Amino acid sequence: MSDGSFISRKYRIRQGIQTVVEMIYPPRCLSCGVLTESDFGLCGPCWRDTPFIGGAVCESCGVPVPGARDGHRIECDDCLTRPRAWQDGRAALMYQGGAKSLILALKHGDRTELARPAARWMAQAGSEVFRPNMLIAPVPLHWSRMIRRRYNQSALLAHHLGQETGLAVCPDLLVRTRRTPVLDGKTAVERAAALADAIAVHPKRERMTQGRDILLVDDVMTSGATLEACARVCRASGANHIFVLVLARVAKDA
């Protein structure tokens, strides 16, 4: 049998297996579960209810801004008033509607399979911030919350983002040195105070940050206080440029 015939036969077998799998487990919408045309997709209504970010965005935090790109750096009022500890930031979704439901399912509903398609959306949203030899690092979860939740959703996103981009991932580059209170509902000042000295670079990973661009990954950015804390310790450990990529962005910090 020639090499061409062998490859063709393997392809037909693979396609046949895929067809059988699709007959037994037909693709379903990630959000509502109705049948869809492809795996890891959304049905029409759920797609319309999921606010993907497009067009002009703040180059520091990724929130949509009015107008169009004009070749100059664009920043929202918040980032102009309070410069970020990182260079550029992007987000794939706004934290509302269908996006909020998906993220809550990933974070608290054991829907870990959502991390793979979410990372694809993040890879598209963050295409402008990727750099050669960049190191991807997730926002860390305290061990006590890890025991209760069993996984860190940010680490799952970072893992799949690494597969999408080919960039290296260090899941434990950063650690939580102490448990912090839930930040929902707190002001930006209260969040910064709660996170003071709560995040550090893992002592066995410090050399990995030396002179290197770091991409911090998280599920949701609200005020950005957690990412600020992560960026500062990376910078103090000798990192070059810090970038941020999140699955969703809350428009304003209430």
Short mmCIF file of C-alpha atoms in Angstrom, two decimals:
data_model
loop_
_atom_site.label_atom_id
_atom_site.label_comp_id
_atom_site.label_asym_id
_atom_site.label_seq_id
_atom_site.Cartn_x
_atom_site.Cartn_y
_atom_site.Cartn_z
CA MET A 1 0.00 0.00 0.00
CA SER A 2 1.42 3.42 -0.94
CA ASP A 3 1.87 6.19 1.64
CA GLY A 4 -0.88 8.22 -0.06
CA SER A 5 -3.38 5.35 0.10
CA PHE A 6 -2.49 4.65 3.74
CA ILE A 7 -3.02 8.31 4.74
CA SER A 8 -6.28 8.45 2.80
CA ARG A 9 -7.52 5.30 4.53
CA LYS A 10 -6.60 6.67 7.97
CA TYR A 11 -8.48 9.88 7.15
CA ARG A 12 -11.62 7.96 6.11
CA ILE A 13 -11.47 5.87 9.31
CA ARG A 14 -11.08 8.99 11.43
CA GLN A 15 -13.99 10.69 9.66
CA GLY A 16 -16.12 7.58 10.16
CA ILE A 17 -15.34 7.49 13.88
CA GLN A 18 -16.15 11.20 14.15
CA THR A 19 -19.48 10.65 12.39
CA VAL A 20 -20.42 7.86 14.83
CA VAL A 21 -19.44 10.02 17.80
CA GLU A 22 -21.58 12.88 16.49
CA MET A 23 -24.53 10.53 16.06
CA ILE A 24 -24.23 9.33 19.68
CA TYR A 25 -23.24 12.70 21.16
CA PRO A 26 -24.55 15.43 18.82
CA PRO A 27 -23.11 18.94 19.31
CA ARG A 28 -25.07 21.07 21.75
CA CYS A 29 -25.07 24.74 22.64
CA LEU A 30 -22.64 25.52 25.44
CA SER A 31 -25.21 27.70 27.14
CA CYS A 32 -28.71 26.26 26.75
CA GLY A 33 -27.94 22.73 25.51
CA VAL A 34 -29.99 22.73 22.29
CA LEU A 35 -28.51 21.01 19.22
CA THR A 36 -26.00 23.07 17.25
CA GLU A 37 -24.00 22.62 14.06
CA SER A 38 -20.58 22.36 15.70
CA ASP A 39 -18.93 21.38 18.97
CA PHE A 40 -18.12 24.10 21.50
CA GLY A 41 -20.53 26.55 19.88
CA LEU A 42 -23.52 28.64 20.78
CA CYS A 43 -26.97 28.52 19.23
CA GLY A 44 -28.29 31.64 17.50
CA PRO A 45 -30.27 33.07 20.45
CA CYS A 46 -27.45 32.40 22.93
CA TRP A 47 -24.88 33.92 20.57
CA ARG A 48 -26.97 37.10 20.35
CA ASP A 49 -27.25 37.16 24.16
CA THR A 50 -23.47 36.80 24.63
CA PRO A 51 -21.80 40.25 24.38
CA PHE A 52 -18.53 39.67 22.55
CA ILE A 53 -16.25 42.71 22.56
CA GLY A 54 -15.34 44.19 19.18
CA GLY A 55 -14.40 47.51 17.65
CA ALA A 56 -12.49 50.18 19.54
CA VAL A 57 -11.44 49.21 23.07
CA CYS A 58 -9.41 50.72 25.87
CA GLU A 59 -5.92 49.38 25.27
CA SER A 60 -5.25 49.18 29.00
CA CYS A 61 -8.29 47.28 30.26
CA GLY A 62 -10.16 46.07 27.15
CA VAL A 63 -13.50 47.78 27.82
CA PRO A 64 -15.31 49.01 24.67
CA VAL A 65 -15.02 52.74 23.99
CA PRO A 66 -16.98 54.93 21.56
CA GLY A 67 -15.52 55.91 18.23
CA ALA A 68 -13.10 54.14 15.92
CA ARG A 69 -9.40 53.38 16.01
CA ASP A 70 -7.31 56.23 14.62
CA GLY A 71 -3.80 54.88 15.03
CA HIS A 72 -3.28 56.47 18.45
CA ARG A 73 -3.47 54.78 21.82
CA ILE A 74 -7.02 54.71 23.21
CA GLU A 75 -7.79 54.56 26.92
CA CYS A 76 -11.01 54.81 28.88
CA ASP A 77 -11.56 57.55 31.46
CA ASP A 78 -10.81 55.17 34.35
CA CYS A 79 -7.43 54.13 32.95
CA LEU A 80 -6.52 57.74 32.09
CA THR A 81 -7.31 58.72 35.68
CA ARG A 82 -5.59 55.72 37.27
CA PRO A 83 -2.84 54.22 35.05
CA ARG A 84 -2.55 50.45 35.22
CA ALA A 85 0.39 48.43 36.52
CA TRP A 86 0.53 46.55 33.21
CA GLN A 87 1.15 47.64 29.63
CA ASP A 88 -1.90 46.41 27.67
CA GLY A 89 -5.07 44.52 28.53
CA ARG A 90 -7.81 42.83 26.56
CA ALA A 91 -11.11 41.04 27.25
CA ALA A 92 -13.22 38.74 25.10
CA LEU A 93 -16.68 39.45 26.58
CA MET A 94 -18.63 41.91 28.63
CA TYR A 95 -19.71 40.44 31.96
CA GLN A 96 -23.43 40.49 31.36
CA GLY A 97 -26.19 38.47 29.69
CA GLY A 98 -25.16 35.08 28.41
CA ALA A 99 -21.49 35.72 29.17
CA LYS A 100 -22.20 36.09 32.88
CA SER A 101 -24.14 32.83 32.93
CA LEU A 102 -21.32 30.96 31.18
CA ILE A 103 -18.66 32.32 33.50
CA LEU A 104 -20.64 31.51 36.64
CA ALA A 105 -21.13 27.98 35.28
CA LEU A 106 -17.37 27.65 34.71
CA LYS A 107 -16.48 29.17 38.07
CA HIS A 108 -19.04 27.59 40.38
CA GLY A 109 -20.96 25.00 38.36
CA ASP A 110 -18.23 22.45 37.54
CA ARG A 111 -18.58 23.27 33.82
CA THR A 112 -14.85 22.91 33.23
CA GLU A 113 -15.45 22.00 29.57
CA LEU A 114 -16.30 25.67 28.98
CA ALA A 115 -12.64 26.66 29.47
CA ARG A 116 -11.60 25.35 26.05
CA PRO A 117 -13.97 27.42 23.88
CA ALA A 118 -13.54 30.38 26.23
CA ALA A 119 -9.79 30.25 25.65
CA ARG A 120 -10.42 30.36 21.89
CA TRP A 121 -12.43 33.55 22.33
CA MET A 122 -9.65 34.96 24.50
CA ALA A 123 -6.99 34.05 21.93
CA GLN A 124 -8.89 36.05 19.31
CA ALA A 125 -9.42 39.01 21.63
CA GLY A 126 -5.79 39.04 22.74
CA SER A 127 -4.10 38.58 19.38
CA GLU A 128 -2.49 42.04 19.60
CA VAL A 129 -0.83 41.49 22.97
CA PHE A 130 0.92 38.16 22.36
CA ARG A 131 4.69 38.33 22.22
CA PRO A 132 7.41 35.75 21.38
CA ASN A 133 8.60 33.79 24.42
CA MET A 134 5.78 35.27 26.52
CA LEU A 135 4.90 33.34 29.68
CA ILE A 136 1.23 32.84 30.56
CA ALA A 137 0.40 32.92 34.28
CA PRO A 138 -3.08 32.57 35.82
CA VAL A 139 -4.30 34.60 38.77
CA PRO A 140 -3.79 32.25 41.73
CA LEU A 141 -6.44 30.78 44.00
CA HIS A 142 -5.80 30.29 47.73
CA TRP A 143 -5.38 26.64 48.70
CA SER A 144 -8.42 26.74 50.97
CA ARG A 145 -10.66 27.82 48.08
CA MET A 146 -8.96 25.30 45.81
CA ILE A 147 -9.95 22.47 48.17
CA ARG A 148 -13.57 23.61 48.14
CA ARG A 149 -13.79 24.35 44.41
CA ARG A 150 -11.35 21.60 43.26
CA TYR A 151 -9.96 23.69 40.40
CA ASN A 152 -8.83 27.19 39.53
CA GLN A 153 -10.88 28.42 36.57
CA SER A 154 -8.16 30.94 35.65
CA ALA A 155 -5.59 28.14 35.48
CA LEU A 156 -7.89 26.15 33.19
CA LEU A 157 -8.24 29.17 30.90
CA ALA A 158 -4.46 29.67 30.93
CA HIS A 159 -3.85 26.00 30.07
CA HIS A 160 -6.13 26.07 27.03
CA LEU A 161 -4.86 29.50 25.99
CA GLY A 162 -1.37 28.05 25.92
CA GLN A 163 -2.60 25.29 23.61
CA GLU A 164 -4.29 27.84 21.36
CA THR A 165 -1.28 30.15 21.11
CA GLY A 166 1.70 27.84 21.58
CA LEU A 167 2.96 30.03 24.43
CA ALA A 168 4.42 28.55 27.61
CA VAL A 169 2.19 28.36 30.69
CA CYS A 170 3.30 28.33 34.33
CA PRO A 171 0.20 27.49 36.40
CA ASP A 172 1.91 28.20 39.74
CA LEU A 173 4.06 31.21 38.86
CA LEU A 174 2.00 33.19 41.40
CA VAL A 175 0.65 32.08 44.77
CA ARG A 176 -1.80 33.47 47.31
CA THR A 177 0.08 33.90 50.55
CA ARG A 178 -3.11 34.39 52.55
CA ARG A 179 -6.83 34.06 52.03
CA THR A 180 -8.53 37.30 51.04
CA PRO A 181 -12.19 38.19 51.54
CA VAL A 182 -14.65 38.03 48.64
CA LEU A 183 -14.16 41.25 46.69
CA ASP A 184 -17.63 41.50 45.16
CA GLY A 185 -19.32 44.67 46.28
CA LYS A 186 -16.15 46.34 47.56
CA THR A 187 -14.77 49.59 46.21
CA ALA A 188 -11.49 49.76 44.32
CA VAL A 189 -9.74 51.15 47.41
CA GLU A 190 -11.14 48.37 49.63
CA ARG A 191 -10.05 45.74 47.13
CA ALA A 192 -6.52 47.09 46.95
CA ALA A 193 -6.29 47.08 50.74
CA ALA A 194 -7.60 43.51 50.96
CA LEU A 195 -4.97 42.32 48.46
CA ALA A 196 -1.98 44.03 50.06
CA ASP A 197 0.85 41.46 50.33
CA ALA A 198 -1.61 38.65 49.50
CA ILE A 199 0.05 37.57 46.22
CA ALA A 200 3.66 36.61 45.59
CA VAL A 201 5.82 34.97 42.95
CA HIS A 202 6.44 31.33 43.79
CA PRO A 203 9.99 31.20 45.25
CA LYS A 204 10.93 28.33 42.92
CA ARG A 205 9.66 30.20 39.83
CA GLU A 206 11.32 33.59 40.25
CA ARG A 207 13.97 32.91 37.59
CA MET A 208 11.21 32.33 35.02
CA THR A 209 10.17 35.98 35.25
CA GLN A 210 13.61 37.50 34.66
CA GLY A 211 13.49 39.80 31.61
CA ARG A 212 10.41 38.03 30.29
CA ASP A 213 7.04 39.31 29.09
CA ILE A 214 4.24 37.96 31.29
CA LEU A 215 0.59 37.51 30.29
CA LEU A 216 -1.70 37.44 33.33
CA VAL A 217 -4.93 35.50 32.79
CA ASP A 218 -8.16 35.72 34.79
CA ASP A 219 -11.84 35.01 34.25
CA VAL A 220 -13.27 38.45 35.11
CA MET A 221 -11.82 41.92 35.59
CA THR A 222 -13.86 44.32 37.70
CA SER A 223 -11.69 47.06 39.22
CA GLY A 224 -8.49 45.25 38.22
CA ALA A 225 -7.18 45.24 41.81
CA THR A 226 -6.23 41.54 41.76
CA LEU A 227 -4.45 41.88 38.44
CA GLU A 228 -2.70 45.01 39.72
CA ALA A 229 -1.35 43.04 42.66
CA CYS A 230 -0.17 40.24 40.35
CA ALA A 231 1.47 42.69 37.94
CA ARG A 232 3.37 44.46 40.71
CA VAL A 233 4.93 41.28 42.13
CA CYS A 234 5.89 40.13 38.62
CA ARG A 235 7.55 43.48 37.98
CA ALA A 236 9.36 43.33 41.32
CA SER A 237 10.68 39.88 40.37
CA GLY A 238 12.31 41.21 37.21
CA ALA A 239 9.64 40.69 34.53
CA ASN A 240 9.92 42.78 31.39
CA HIS A 241 6.46 43.85 30.17
CA ILE A 242 3.21 42.75 31.81
CA PHE A 243 0.03 42.16 29.82
CA VAL A 244 -3.45 41.17 30.90
CA LEU A 245 -6.06 38.99 29.18
CA VAL A 246 -9.42 38.17 30.76
CA LEU A 247 -12.47 36.29 29.60
CA ALA A 248 -14.85 39.08 30.60
CA ARG A 249 -14.76 42.71 31.64
CA VAL A 250 -17.15 44.48 34.00
CA ALA A 251 -17.75 47.90 32.48
CA LYS A 252 -17.70 49.91 35.68
CA ASP A 253 -16.71 49.13 39.24
CA ALA A 254 -19.88 49.60 41.27
#
